[in-house]
Coordinates of C-alpha atoms in Angstrom, one line a residue:
M1 CA 19.5 -8.9 -15.2
A2 CA 17.6 -12.1 -14.5
M3 CA 17.1 -13.1 -10.8
T4 CA 17.9 -16.5 -9.6
Q5 CA 15.3 -18.5 -7.7
K6 CA 17.3 -18.0 -4.5
N7 CA 17.2 -14.2 -5.0
I8 CA 13.5 -14.3 -5.7
D9 CA 12.9 -16.4 -2.6
S10 CA 15.0 -14.1 -0.5
L11 CA 13.2 -11.0 -1.8
V12 CA 9.7 -12.6 -1.2
D13 CA 10.9 -13.4 2.4
S14 CA 12.0 -9.8 2.9
L15 CA 8.8 -8.4 1.5
L16 CA 6.5 -10.7 3.6
S17 CA 8.4 -10.2 6.8
E18 CA 9.1 -6.4 6.6
P19 CA 6.8 -4.3 8.8
C20 CA 7.1 -1.4 6.5
V21 CA 5.8 -3.3 3.6
D22 CA 2.9 -4.5 5.8
A23 CA 2.3 -0.8 6.7
Y24 CA 2.2 0.3 3.0
I25 CA -0.2 -2.6 2.2
R26 CA -2.5 -1.5 5.0
Y27 CA -2.5 2.1 3.7
L28 CA -3.0 0.9 0.1
G29 CA -6.0 -1.2 1.4
A30 CA -7.5 1.9 2.7
F31 CA -6.7 3.8 -0.4
K32 CA -8.5 1.1 -2.4
V33 CA -11.7 1.5 -0.4
V34 CA -11.7 5.2 -0.1
E35 CA -10.3 6.3 -3.5
S36 CA -11.5 3.4 -5.7
D37 CA -8.6 4.1 -8.0
Y38 CA -7.5 0.7 -9.2
G39 CA -5.4 2.2 -11.9
L40 CA -2.9 3.0 -9.3
F41 CA -2.5 -0.7 -8.5
D42 CA -2.0 -1.5 -12.2
K43 CA 0.8 1.2 -12.3
L44 CA 2.3 -0.2 -9.1
A45 CA 2.4 -3.7 -10.6
R46 CA 3.9 -2.7 -13.9
P47 CA 6.6 0.0 -13.4
R48 CA 9.1 0.2 -16.2
D49 CA 12.0 0.9 -13.8
L50 CA 12.7 2.1 -10.3
G51 CA 11.8 5.7 -11.2
D52 CA 8.5 4.6 -12.4
F53 CA 7.9 2.6 -9.2
A54 CA 8.9 5.6 -7.0
K55 CA 6.6 7.9 -9.0
T56 CA 3.7 5.5 -8.4
V57 CA 4.5 5.4 -4.7
Y58 CA 4.5 9.2 -4.7
D59 CA 1.1 9.2 -6.4
S60 CA -0.3 6.9 -3.7
V61 CA 1.1 9.0 -0.8
R62 CA 0.4 12.4 -2.2
V63 CA -3.3 12.0 -1.3
Q64 CA -2.6 10.4 2.1
E65 CA -4.1 13.2 4.2
R66 CA -7.3 13.1 2.1
V67 CA -7.5 9.3 2.3
L68 CA -7.1 9.2 6.1
K69 CA -9.6 12.1 6.6
R70 CA -12.2 10.2 4.3
L71 CA -11.5 7.0 6.1
Q72 CA -12.1 8.6 9.5
E73 CA -15.3 10.3 8.3
G74 CA -16.5 7.1 6.6
V75 CA -15.9 5.0 9.7
S76 CA -17.6 7.6 11.9
D77 CA -20.7 7.8 9.7
G78 CA -20.9 4.0 9.0
R79 CA -19.9 3.9 5.3
Y80 CA -16.6 2.0 6.0
E81 CA -15.7 -0.7 8.5
V82 CA -12.3 -1.4 9.9
V83 CA -11.9 -5.0 11.0
G84 CA -10.5 -5.5 14.4
E85 CA -10.2 -3.3 17.4
V86 CA -8.6 -0.1 16.0
R87 CA -8.6 3.0 18.1
D88 CA -6.3 5.2 16.2
L89 CA -6.9 5.0 12.4
D90 CA -4.2 7.5 11.7
R91 CA -1.5 5.4 13.4
V92 CA -2.6 2.2 11.8
F93 CA -3.0 3.4 8.2
R94 CA -0.4 6.2 7.9
I95 CA 2.7 5.5 6.0
G96 CA 5.8 7.5 6.8
K97 CA 9.1 8.5 5.4
E98 CA 11.1 5.6 6.9
C99 CA 8.7 3.0 5.7
L100 CA 8.6 4.4 2.2
S101 CA 12.3 4.5 2.1
K102 CA 12.4 0.8 3.0
V103 CA 9.8 -0.1 0.4
I104 CA 11.7 1.7 -2.4
D105 CA 14.9 0.2 -1.2
L106 CA 13.5 -3.3 -1.5
A107 CA 12.3 -2.4 -5.0
K108 CA 15.8 -1.5 -6.2
G109 CA 16.6 -5.0 -7.6
N110 CA 13.2 -5.8 -9.2
P111 CA 10.7 -3.0 -9.1
R112 CA 8.1 -4.8 -11.2
F113 CA 8.2 -8.0 -9.1
V114 CA 8.1 -5.9 -5.8
G115 CA 5.3 -3.8 -7.1
S116 CA 3.3 -6.7 -8.2
I117 CA 3.6 -8.4 -4.9
I118 CA 2.6 -5.3 -3.0
A119 CA -0.3 -4.4 -5.3
S120 CA -1.7 -8.0 -5.1
L121 CA -1.5 -8.1 -1.3
A122 CA -3.1 -4.6 -1.1
L123 CA -5.9 -5.6 -3.4
A124 CA -6.5 -8.7 -1.3
Y125 CA -6.4 -6.7 2.0
E126 CA -9.7 -7.0 3.8
G127 CA -9.0 -4.8 6.9
V128 CA -11.0 -1.9 5.5
R129 CA -14.3 -2.4 3.6
A130 CA -17.4 -0.5 2.6
R131 CA -20.4 -1.4 4.6
R132 CA -23.2 -3.0 2.6

């Protein structure tokens, strides 16, 4: 089913204003730096259907504990830098059940479009970076 421009505009507004989408983008930004798994972003941007989108979200969150542990270790030993005054990395970068539910709900109508937006924003996220 083709989406109208009005529906697309509404979905974009929802994505850009939803705190849970922002939380997932922050987590994926940390994932990008820590895991260097760009294939996940490709899968997120090109799901065949909602089930494929949900599986990719699962793949990203399945390693959350490892990502957050490596992020904390990397910040402590100077390999990674987190932009801004961040005292609790776990709170800032952890993605929980409620937020994942919201992200998946937003993807119901057009998982490829939603995944493309989220993947693009996460790849552009500069809140976590490797120190040079």
